[in-house]
């Protein structure tokens, strides 16, 4: 087992499952989680950071794993009072979740960086794993659809992912700077870089599009391993498969391999997709067939073990 850190890039619920598994198989000082911040937006003057918050709640044992976002056992007094006052209520803010948005927004207004705020929140929730937003600058995904350009949360929540997607843009990304703690971690001989099973287009690509970051990952000695979020032609959760189809791509783990080709050394696919292994290998990508459906905590741990084991083998080669 090499001693370097495992650096995991994650979006929301799918990526967070593998991150939880990794947090069980690695000492906390050997896991660094980089989160997508292009889902982030200002709502009622509050900075909401969905993918980062899903990872925070997941590692703190507070997540509503079924819903995929927010806190378990949440109450909704704020939302019912807001509705009674006629406030726009398409985006649900639970009472406990609201405390995080209020605190974070206050700290950001005081001049703290998002990284600093996430570090403070993590410490108060007894999370030892480093959770790093991909950058501290404000960036946001615009979903280009046949109904026009939509801010990400309006596409995802208000329109329930119904519009037909034609493309994406990551507004502000050209001014984004890779998280400095991430750059440090990349310079300390990490043992693996993992693209967790999140949406390739709107969760992983925003991170890879932070100027300079894709090259830093590709050129790092550590193996770059992706876990396919597409299983049997379906996304486990969310709009990845629908987006893939609407963009005219084949909806498969092979398409995921094509999407990451040139960056990844290996792709972990589910047993259901074993027949695709040869075609993926032809792309120069090592293929590992394993169970990637994560229903139980043990599933999460087992997939994390497979991922870390693969990294060690590739590092040894
Ligand atoms: N997703 C929804 O589908 N409906 C919601 O009302 C909703 C509220 C919400 C509040 C805080 C938060 O951190 C996430 C929230 N999400 C909600 C999920 C959010 O849209 C994420 O961007 C998606 O999970 C995609 O990553």
mmCIF file with all atom_site columns, N, CA and C in Angstrom, residues 85-142:
data_model
loop_
_atom_site.group_PDB
_atom_site.id
_atom_site.type_symbol
_atom_site.label_atom_id
_atom_site.label_alt_id
_atom_site.label_comp_id
_atom_site.label_asym_id
_atom_site.label_entity_id
_atom_site.label_seq_id
_atom_site.pdbx_PDB_ins_code
_atom_site.Cartn_x
_atom_site.Cartn_y
_atom_site.Cartn_z
_atom_site.occupancy
_atom_site.B_iso_or_equiv
_atom_site.pdbx_formal_charge
_atom_site.auth_seq_id
_atom_site.auth_comp_id
_atom_site.auth_asym_id
_atom_site.auth_atom_id
_atom_site.pdbx_PDB_model_num
ATOM 1   N N  . UNK A 1 85  ? -45.622 33.413 3.249   1.00 0.00 ? 85  UNK A N  1
ATOM 2   C CA . UNK A 1 85  ? -45.314 34.812 2.940   1.00 0.00 ? 85  UNK A CA 1
ATOM 3   C C  . UNK A 1 85  ? -45.245 35.056 1.433   1.00 0.00 ? 85  UNK A C  1
ATOM 4   N N  . UNK A 1 86  ? -45.477 33.986 0.670   1.00 0.00 ? 86  UNK A N  1
ATOM 5   C CA . UNK A 1 86  ? -45.471 34.152 -0.789  1.00 0.00 ? 86  UNK A CA 1
ATOM 6   C C  . UNK A 1 86  ? -44.080 34.158 -1.397  1.00 0.00 ? 86  UNK A C  1
ATOM 7   N N  . UNK A 1 87  ? -43.089 33.688 -0.645  1.00 0.00 ? 87  UNK A N  1
ATOM 8   C CA . UNK A 1 87  ? -41.718 33.640 -1.185  1.00 0.00 ? 87  UNK A CA 1
ATOM 9   C C  . UNK A 1 87  ? -41.580 32.517 -2.203  1.00 0.00 ? 87  UNK A C  1
ATOM 10  N N  . UNK A 1 88  ? -40.640 32.677 -3.180  1.00 0.00 ? 88  UNK A N  1
ATOM 11  C CA . UNK A 1 88  ? -40.494 31.610 -4.172  1.00 0.00 ? 88  UNK A CA 1
ATOM 12  C C  . UNK A 1 88  ? -39.986 30.363 -3.464  1.00 0.00 ? 88  UNK A C  1
ATOM 13  N N  . UNK A 1 89  ? -40.609 29.229 -3.740  1.00 0.00 ? 89  UNK A N  1
ATOM 14  C CA . UNK A 1 89  ? -40.323 28.043 -2.918  1.00 0.00 ? 89  UNK A CA 1
ATOM 15  C C  . UNK A 1 89  ? -39.937 26.830 -3.756  1.00 0.00 ? 89  UNK A C  1
ATOM 16  N N  . UNK A 1 90  ? -39.395 27.074 -4.944  1.00 0.00 ? 90  UNK A N  1
ATOM 17  C CA . UNK A 1 90  ? -39.043 25.908 -5.803  1.00 0.00 ? 90  UNK A CA 1
ATOM 18  C C  . UNK A 1 90  ? -37.786 25.214 -5.297  1.00 0.00 ? 90  UNK A C  1
ATOM 19  N N  . UNK A 1 91  ? -36.980 25.913 -4.477  1.00 0.00 ? 91  UNK A N  1
ATOM 20  C CA . UNK A 1 91  ? -35.744 25.310 -3.988  1.00 0.00 ? 91  UNK A CA 1
ATOM 21  C C  . UNK A 1 91  ? -35.870 25.140 -2.485  1.00 0.00 ? 91  UNK A C  1
ATOM 22  N N  . UNK A 1 92  ? -35.907 23.883 -2.036  1.00 0.00 ? 92  UNK A N  1
ATOM 23  C CA . UNK A 1 92  ? -36.220 23.603 -0.639  1.00 0.00 ? 92  UNK A CA 1
ATOM 24  C C  . UNK A 1 92  ? -35.015 23.751 0.282   1.00 0.00 ? 92  UNK A C  1
ATOM 25  N N  . UNK A 1 93  ? -35.124 24.599 1.272   1.00 0.00 ? 93  UNK A N  1
ATOM 26  C CA . UNK A 1 93  ? -34.053 24.817 2.254   1.00 0.00 ? 93  UNK A CA 1
ATOM 27  C C  . UNK A 1 93  ? -34.557 24.320 3.604   1.00 0.00 ? 93  UNK A C  1
ATOM 28  N N  . UNK A 1 94  ? -34.020 23.174 4.040   1.00 0.00 ? 94  UNK A N  1
ATOM 29  C CA . UNK A 1 94  ? -34.401 22.630 5.353   1.00 0.00 ? 94  UNK A CA 1
ATOM 30  C C  . UNK A 1 94  ? -33.837 23.495 6.468   1.00 0.00 ? 94  UNK A C  1
ATOM 31  N N  . UNK A 1 95  ? -34.440 23.407 7.638   1.00 0.00 ? 95  UNK A N  1
ATOM 32  C CA . UNK A 1 95  ? -34.045 24.268 8.762   1.00 0.00 ? 95  UNK A CA 1
ATOM 33  C C  . UNK A 1 95  ? -32.587 24.039 9.158   1.00 0.00 ? 95  UNK A C  1
ATOM 34  N N  . UNK A 1 96  ? -32.168 22.784 9.241   1.00 0.00 ? 96  UNK A N  1
ATOM 35  C CA . UNK A 1 96  ? -30.766 22.521 9.613   1.00 0.00 ? 96  UNK A CA 1
ATOM 36  C C  . UNK A 1 96  ? -29.830 22.946 8.495   1.00 0.00 ? 96  UNK A C  1
ATOM 37  N N  . UNK A 1 97  ? -30.223 22.642 7.268   1.00 0.00 ? 97  UNK A N  1
ATOM 38  C CA . UNK A 1 97  ? -29.416 23.015 6.097   1.00 0.00 ? 97  UNK A CA 1
ATOM 39  C C  . UNK A 1 97  ? -29.274 24.530 6.027   1.00 0.00 ? 97  UNK A C  1
ATOM 40  N N  . UNK A 1 98  ? -30.342 25.215 6.372   1.00 0.00 ? 98  UNK A N  1
ATOM 41  C CA . UNK A 1 98  ? -30.347 26.683 6.324   1.00 0.00 ? 98  UNK A CA 1
ATOM 42  C C  . UNK A 1 98  ? -29.252 27.254 7.222   1.00 0.00 ? 98  UNK A C  1
ATOM 43  N N  . UNK A 1 99  ? -29.029 26.593 8.370   1.00 0.00 ? 99  UNK A N  1
ATOM 44  C CA . UNK A 1 99  ? -27.984 27.081 9.290   1.00 0.00 ? 99  UNK A CA 1
ATOM 45  C C  . UNK A 1 99  ? -26.621 27.096 8.586   1.00 0.00 ? 99  UNK A C  1
ATOM 46  N N  . UNK A 1 100 ? -26.375 26.065 7.772   1.00 0.00 ? 100 UNK A N  1
ATOM 47  C CA . UNK A 1 100 ? -25.090 26.005 7.049   1.00 0.00 ? 100 UNK A CA 1
ATOM 48  C C  . UNK A 1 100 ? -25.003 27.142 6.035   1.00 0.00 ? 100 UNK A C  1
ATOM 49  N N  . UNK A 1 101 ? -26.093 27.370 5.300   1.00 0.00 ? 101 UNK A N  1
ATOM 50  C CA . UNK A 1 101 ? -26.045 28.437 4.282   1.00 0.00 ? 101 UNK A CA 1
ATOM 51  C C  . UNK A 1 101 ? -25.897 29.812 4.928   1.00 0.00 ? 101 UNK A C  1
ATOM 52  N N  . UNK A 1 102 ? -26.590 30.032 6.063   1.00 0.00 ? 102 UNK A N  1
ATOM 53  C CA . UNK A 1 102 ? -26.508 31.334 6.742   1.00 0.00 ? 102 UNK A CA 1
ATOM 54  C C  . UNK A 1 102 ? -25.093 31.547 7.282   1.00 0.00 ? 102 UNK A C  1
ATOM 55  N N  . UNK A 1 103 ? -24.550 30.521 7.934   1.00 0.00 ? 103 UNK A N  1
ATOM 56  C CA . UNK A 1 103 ? -23.209 30.645 8.514   1.00 0.00 ? 103 UNK A CA 1
ATOM 57  C C  . UNK A 1 103 ? -22.169 30.866 7.421   1.00 0.00 ? 103 UNK A C  1
ATOM 58  N N  . UNK A 1 104 ? -22.253 30.031 6.366   1.00 0.00 ? 104 UNK A N  1
ATOM 59  C CA . UNK A 1 104 ? -21.256 30.154 5.285   1.00 0.00 ? 104 UNK A CA 1
ATOM 60  C C  . UNK A 1 104 ? -21.323 31.553 4.646   1.00 0.00 ? 104 UNK A C  1
ATOM 61  N N  . UNK A 1 105 ? -22.562 32.007 4.380   1.00 0.00 ? 105 UNK A N  1
ATOM 62  C CA . UNK A 1 105 ? -22.722 33.306 3.708   1.00 0.00 ? 105 UNK A CA 1
ATOM 63  C C  . UNK A 1 105 ? -22.161 34.420 4.578   1.00 0.00 ? 105 UNK A C  1
ATOM 64  N N  . UNK A 1 106 ? -22.370 34.291 5.888   1.00 0.00 ? 106 UNK A N  1
ATOM 65  C CA . UNK A 1 106 ? -21.836 35.307 6.806   1.00 0.00 ? 106 UNK A CA 1
ATOM 66  C C  . UNK A 1 106 ? -20.302 35.292 6.788   1.00 0.00 ? 106 UNK A C  1
ATOM 67  N N  . UNK A 1 107 ? -19.717 34.104 6.818   1.00 0.00 ? 107 UNK A N  1
ATOM 68  C CA . UNK A 1 107 ? -18.256 34.002 6.818   1.00 0.00 ? 107 UNK A CA 1
ATOM 69  C C  . UNK A 1 107 ? -17.665 34.515 5.488   1.00 0.00 ? 107 UNK A C  1
ATOM 70  N N  . UNK A 1 108 ? -18.349 34.213 4.402   1.00 0.00 ? 108 UNK A N  1
ATOM 71  C CA . UNK A 1 108 ? -17.864 34.694 3.089   1.00 0.00 ? 108 UNK A CA 1
ATOM 72  C C  . UNK A 1 108 ? -17.923 36.219 3.041   1.00 0.00 ? 108 UNK A C  1
ATOM 73  N N  . UNK A 1 109 ? -18.997 36.779 3.609   1.00 0.00 ? 109 UNK A N  1
ATOM 74  C CA . UNK A 1 109 ? -19.110 38.250 3.630   1.00 0.00 ? 109 UNK A CA 1
ATOM 75  C C  . UNK A 1 109 ? -18.004 38.860 4.482   1.00 0.00 ? 109 UNK A C  1
ATOM 76  N N  . UNK A 1 110 ? -17.549 38.107 5.493   1.00 0.00 ? 110 UNK A N  1
ATOM 77  C CA . UNK A 1 110 ? -16.438 38.616 6.335   1.00 0.00 ? 110 UNK A CA 1
ATOM 78  C C  . UNK A 1 110 ? -15.100 38.506 5.597   1.00 0.00 ? 110 UNK A C  1
ATOM 79  N N  . UNK A 1 111 ? -15.110 37.879 4.408   1.00 0.00 ? 111 UNK A N  1
ATOM 80  C CA . UNK A 1 111 ? -13.868 37.789 3.630   1.00 0.00 ? 111 UNK A CA 1
ATOM 81  C C  . UNK A 1 111 ? -13.197 36.439 3.688   1.00 0.00 ? 111 UNK A C  1
ATOM 82  N N  . UNK A 1 112 ? -13.797 35.470 4.396   1.00 0.00 ? 112 UNK A N  1
ATOM 83  C CA . UNK A 1 112 ? -13.196 34.128 4.410   1.00 0.00 ? 112 UNK A CA 1
ATOM 84  C C  . UNK A 1 112 ? -13.353 33.510 3.024   1.00 0.00 ? 112 UNK A C  1
ATOM 85  N N  . UNK A 1 113 ? -12.401 32.652 2.660   1.00 0.00 ? 113 UNK A N  1
ATOM 86  C CA . UNK A 1 113 ? -12.533 31.939 1.378   1.00 0.00 ? 113 UNK A CA 1
ATOM 87  C C  . UNK A 1 113 ? -13.472 30.751 1.590   1.00 0.00 ? 113 UNK A C  1
ATOM 88  N N  . UNK A 1 114 ? -14.031 30.259 0.498   1.00 0.00 ? 114 UNK A N  1
ATOM 89  C CA . UNK A 1 114 ? -14.894 29.079 0.596   1.00 0.00 ? 114 UNK A CA 1
ATOM 90  C C  . UNK A 1 114 ? -14.124 27.911 1.212   1.00 0.00 ? 114 UNK A C  1
ATOM 91  N N  . UNK A 1 115 ? -12.851 27.766 0.810   1.00 0.00 ? 115 UNK A N  1
ATOM 92  C CA . UNK A 1 115 ? -12.022 26.690 1.368   1.00 0.00 ? 115 UNK A CA 1
ATOM 93  C C  . UNK A 1 115 ? -11.937 26.800 2.885   1.00 0.00 ? 115 UNK A C  1
ATOM 94  N N  . UNK A 1 116 ? -11.725 28.038 3.353   1.00 0.00 ? 116 UNK A N  1
ATOM 95  C CA . UNK A 1 116 ? -11.603 28.262 4.803   1.00 0.00 ? 116 UNK A CA 1
ATOM 96  C C  . UNK A 1 116 ? -12.917 27.917 5.498   1.00 0.00 ? 116 UNK A C  1
ATOM 97  N N  . UNK A 1 117 ? -14.023 28.341 4.904   1.00 0.00 ? 117 UNK A N  1
ATOM 98  C CA . UNK A 1 117 ? -15.338 28.095 5.522   1.00 0.00 ? 117 UNK A CA 1
ATOM 99  C C  . UNK A 1 117 ? -15.613 26.590 5.600   1.00 0.00 ? 117 UNK A C  1
ATOM 100 N N  . UNK A 1 118 ? -15.291 25.882 4.496   1.00 0.00 ? 118 UNK A N  1
ATOM 101 C CA . UNK A 1 118 ? -15.527 24.424 4.484   1.00 0.00 ? 118 UNK A CA 1
ATOM 102 C C  . UNK A 1 118 ? -14.634 23.740 5.516   1.00 0.00 ? 118 UNK A C  1
ATOM 103 N N  . UNK A 1 119 ? -13.421 24.277 5.684   1.00 0.00 ? 119 UNK A N  1
ATOM 104 C CA . UNK A 1 119 ? -12.514 23.714 6.709   1.00 0.00 ? 119 UNK A CA 1
ATOM 105 C C  . UNK A 1 119 ? -13.113 23.910 8.105   1.00 0.00 ? 119 UNK A C  1
ATOM 106 N N  . UNK A 1 120 ? -13.655 25.098 8.369   1.00 0.00 ? 120 UNK A N  1
ATOM 107 C CA . UNK A 1 120 ? -14.241 25.385 9.695   1.00 0.00 ? 120 UNK A CA 1
ATOM 108 C C  . UNK A 1 120 ? -15.470 24.501 9.935   1.00 0.00 ? 120 UNK A C  1
ATOM 109 N N  . UNK A 1 121 ? -16.316 24.401 8.920   1.00 0.00 ? 121 UNK A N  1
ATOM 110 C CA . UNK A 1 121 ? -17.524 23.578 9.061   1.00 0.00 ? 121 UNK A CA 1
ATOM 111 C C  . UNK A 1 121 ? -17.132 22.119 9.283   1.00 0.00 ? 121 UNK A C  1
ATOM 112 N N  . UNK A 1 122 ? -16.148 21.648 8.515   1.00 0.00 ? 122 UNK A N  1
ATOM 113 C CA . UNK A 1 122 ? -15.696 20.246 8.646   1.00 0.00 ? 122 UNK A CA 1
ATOM 114 C C  . UNK A 1 122 ? -15.197 19.990 10.068  1.00 0.00 ? 122 UNK A C  1
ATOM 115 N N  . UNK A 1 123 ? -14.423 20.949 10.588  1.00 0.00 ? 123 UNK A N  1
ATOM 116 C CA . UNK A 1 123 ? -13.870 20.761 11.937  1.00 0.00 ? 123 UNK A CA 1
ATOM 117 C C  . UNK A 1 123 ? -15.017 20.658 12.952  1.00 0.00 ? 123 UNK A C  1
ATOM 118 N N  . UNK A 1 124 ? -15.997 21.517 12.800  1.00 0.00 ? 124 UNK A N  1
ATOM 119 C CA . UNK A 1 124 ? -17.111 21.502 13.766  1.00 0.00 ? 124 UNK A CA 1
ATOM 120 C C  . UNK A 1 124 ? -18.003 20.272 13.617  1.00 0.00 ? 124 UNK A C  1
ATOM 121 N N  . UNK A 1 125 ? -17.904 19.614 12.466  1.00 0.00 ? 125 UNK A N  1
ATOM 122 C CA . UNK A 1 125 ? -18.691 18.373 12.269  1.00 0.00 ? 125 UNK A CA 1
ATOM 123 C C  . UNK A 1 125 ? -17.811 17.139 12.431  1.00 0.00 ? 125 UNK A C  1
ATOM 124 N N  . UNK A 1 126 ? -16.603 17.370 12.985  1.00 0.00 ? 126 UNK A N  1
ATOM 125 C CA . UNK A 1 126 ? -15.654 16.257 13.241  1.00 0.00 ? 126 UNK A CA 1
ATOM 126 C C  . UNK A 1 126 ? -15.307 15.458 11.987  1.00 0.00 ? 126 UNK A C  1
ATOM 127 N N  . UNK A 1 127 ? -15.195 16.169 10.863  1.00 0.00 ? 127 UNK A N  1
ATOM 128 C CA . UNK A 1 127 ? -14.744 15.525 9.620   1.00 0.00 ? 127 UNK A CA 1
ATOM 129 C C  . UNK A 1 127 ? -13.239 15.770 9.508   1.00 0.00 ? 127 UNK A C  1
ATOM 130 N N  . UNK A 1 128 ? -12.459 14.682 9.483   1.00 0.00 ? 128 UNK A N  1
ATOM 131 C CA . UNK A 1 128 ? -11.001 14.843 9.394   1.00 0.00 ? 128 UNK A CA 1
ATOM 132 C C  . UNK A 1 128 ? -10.518 14.837 7.945   1.00 0.00 ? 128 UNK A C  1
ATOM 133 N N  . UNK A 1 129 ? -11.324 14.264 7.047   1.00 0.00 ? 129 UNK A N  1
ATOM 134 C CA . UNK A 1 129 ? -10.934 14.235 5.627   1.00 0.00 ? 129 UNK A CA 1
ATOM 135 C C  . UNK A 1 129 ? -10.954 15.663 5.089   1.00 0.00 ? 129 UNK A C  1
ATOM 136 N N  . UNK A 1 130 ? -9.968  15.995 4.246   1.00 0.00 ? 130 UNK A N  1
ATOM 137 C CA . UNK A 1 130 ? -9.918  17.346 3.660   1.00 0.00 ? 130 UNK A CA 1
ATOM 138 C C  . UNK A 1 130 ? -10.943 17.441 2.532   1.00 0.00 ? 130 UNK A C  1
ATOM 139 N N  . UNK A 1 131 ? -11.875 18.377 2.662   1.00 0.00 ? 131 UNK A N  1
ATOM 140 C CA . UNK A 1 131 ? -12.852 18.628 1.593   1.00 0.00 ? 131 UNK A CA 1
ATOM 141 C C  . UNK A 1 131 ? -12.479 19.971 0.960   1.00 0.00 ? 131 UNK A C  1
ATOM 142 N N  . UNK A 1 132 ? -12.087 19.936 -0.306  1.00 0.00 ? 132 UNK A N  1
ATOM 143 C CA . UNK A 1 132 ? -11.606 21.143 -0.991  1.00 0.00 ? 132 UNK A CA 1
ATOM 144 C C  . UNK A 1 132 ? -12.531 21.508 -2.141  1.00 0.00 ? 132 UNK A C  1
ATOM 145 N N  . UNK A 1 133 ? -13.186 22.671 -2.083  1.00 0.00 ? 133 UNK A N  1
ATOM 146 C CA . UNK A 1 133 ? -13.910 23.127 -3.266  1.00 0.00 ? 133 UNK A CA 1
ATOM 147 C C  . UNK A 1 133 ? -12.906 23.294 -4.411  1.00 0.00 ? 133 UNK A C  1
ATOM 148 N N  . UNK A 1 134 ? -13.281 23.006 -5.605  1.00 0.00 ? 134 UNK A N  1
ATOM 149 C CA . UNK A 1 134 ? -12.320 22.990 -6.730  1.00 0.00 ? 134 UNK A CA 1
ATOM 150 C C  . UNK A 1 134 ? -11.613 24.347 -6.908  1.00 0.00 ? 134 UNK A C  1
ATOM 151 N N  . UNK A 1 135 ? -12.325 25.419 -6.548  1.00 0.00 ? 135 UNK A N  1
ATOM 152 C CA . UNK A 1 135 ? -11.714 26.763 -6.608  1.00 0.00 ? 135 UNK A CA 1
ATOM 153 C C  . UNK A 1 135 ? -12.483 27.652 -5.634  1.00 0.00 ? 135 UNK A C  1
ATOM 154 N N  . UNK A 1 136 ? -11.936 28.819 -5.320  1.00 0.00 ? 136 UNK A N  1
ATOM 155 C CA . UNK A 1 136 ? -12.615 29.735 -4.394  1.00 0.00 ? 136 UNK A CA 1
ATOM 156 C C  . UNK A 1 136 ? -13.330 30.868 -5.119  1.00 0.00 ? 136 UNK A C  1
ATOM 157 N N  . UNK A 1 137 ? -13.214 30.886 -6.442  1.00 0.00 ? 137 UNK A N  1
ATOM 158 C CA . UNK A 1 137 ? -13.895 31.925 -7.204  1.00 0.00 ? 137 UNK A CA 1
ATOM 159 C C  . UNK A 1 137 ? -15.325 31.453 -7.517  1.00 0.00 ? 137 UNK A C  1
ATOM 160 N N  . UNK A 1 138 ? -16.238 32.402 -7.717  1.00 0.00 ? 138 UNK A N  1
ATOM 161 C CA . UNK A 1 138 ? -17.614 32.030 -8.071  1.00 0.00 ? 138 UNK A CA 1
ATOM 162 C C  . UNK A 1 138 ? -17.685 31.581 -9.523  1.00 0.00 ? 138 UNK A C  1
ATOM 163 N N  . UNK A 1 139 ? -18.134 30.366 -9.742  1.00 0.00 ? 139 UNK A N  1
ATOM 164 C CA . UNK A 1 139 ? -18.310 29.827 -11.090 1.00 0.00 ? 139 UNK A CA 1
ATOM 165 C C  . UNK A 1 139 ? -19.692 29.183 -11.124 1.00 0.00 ? 139 UNK A C  1
ATOM 166 N N  . UNK A 1 140 ? -20.303 29.125 -12.299 1.00 0.00 ? 140 UNK A N  1
ATOM 167 C CA . UNK A 1 140 ? -21.616 28.462 -12.324 1.00 0.00 ? 140 UNK A CA 1
ATOM 168 C C  . UNK A 1 140 ? -21.934 27.880 -13.685 1.00 0.00 ? 140 UNK A C  1
ATOM 169 N N  . UNK A 1 141 ? -22.547 26.726 -13.645 1.00 0.00 ? 141 UNK A N  1
ATOM 170 C CA . UNK A 1 141 ? -22.932 26.025 -14.870 1.00 0.00 ? 141 UNK A CA 1
ATOM 171 C C  . UNK A 1 141 ? -24.202 26.628 -15.443 1.00 0.00 ? 141 UNK A C  1
ATOM 172 N N  . UNK A 1 142 ? -24.136 26.932 -16.737 1.00 0.00 ? 142 UNK A N  1
ATOM 173 C CA . UNK A 1 142 ? -25.349 27.261 -17.492 1.00 0.00 ? 142 UNK A CA 1
ATOM 174 C C  . UNK A 1 142 ? -25.649 26.062 -18.372 1.00 0.00 ? 142 UNK A C  1
#
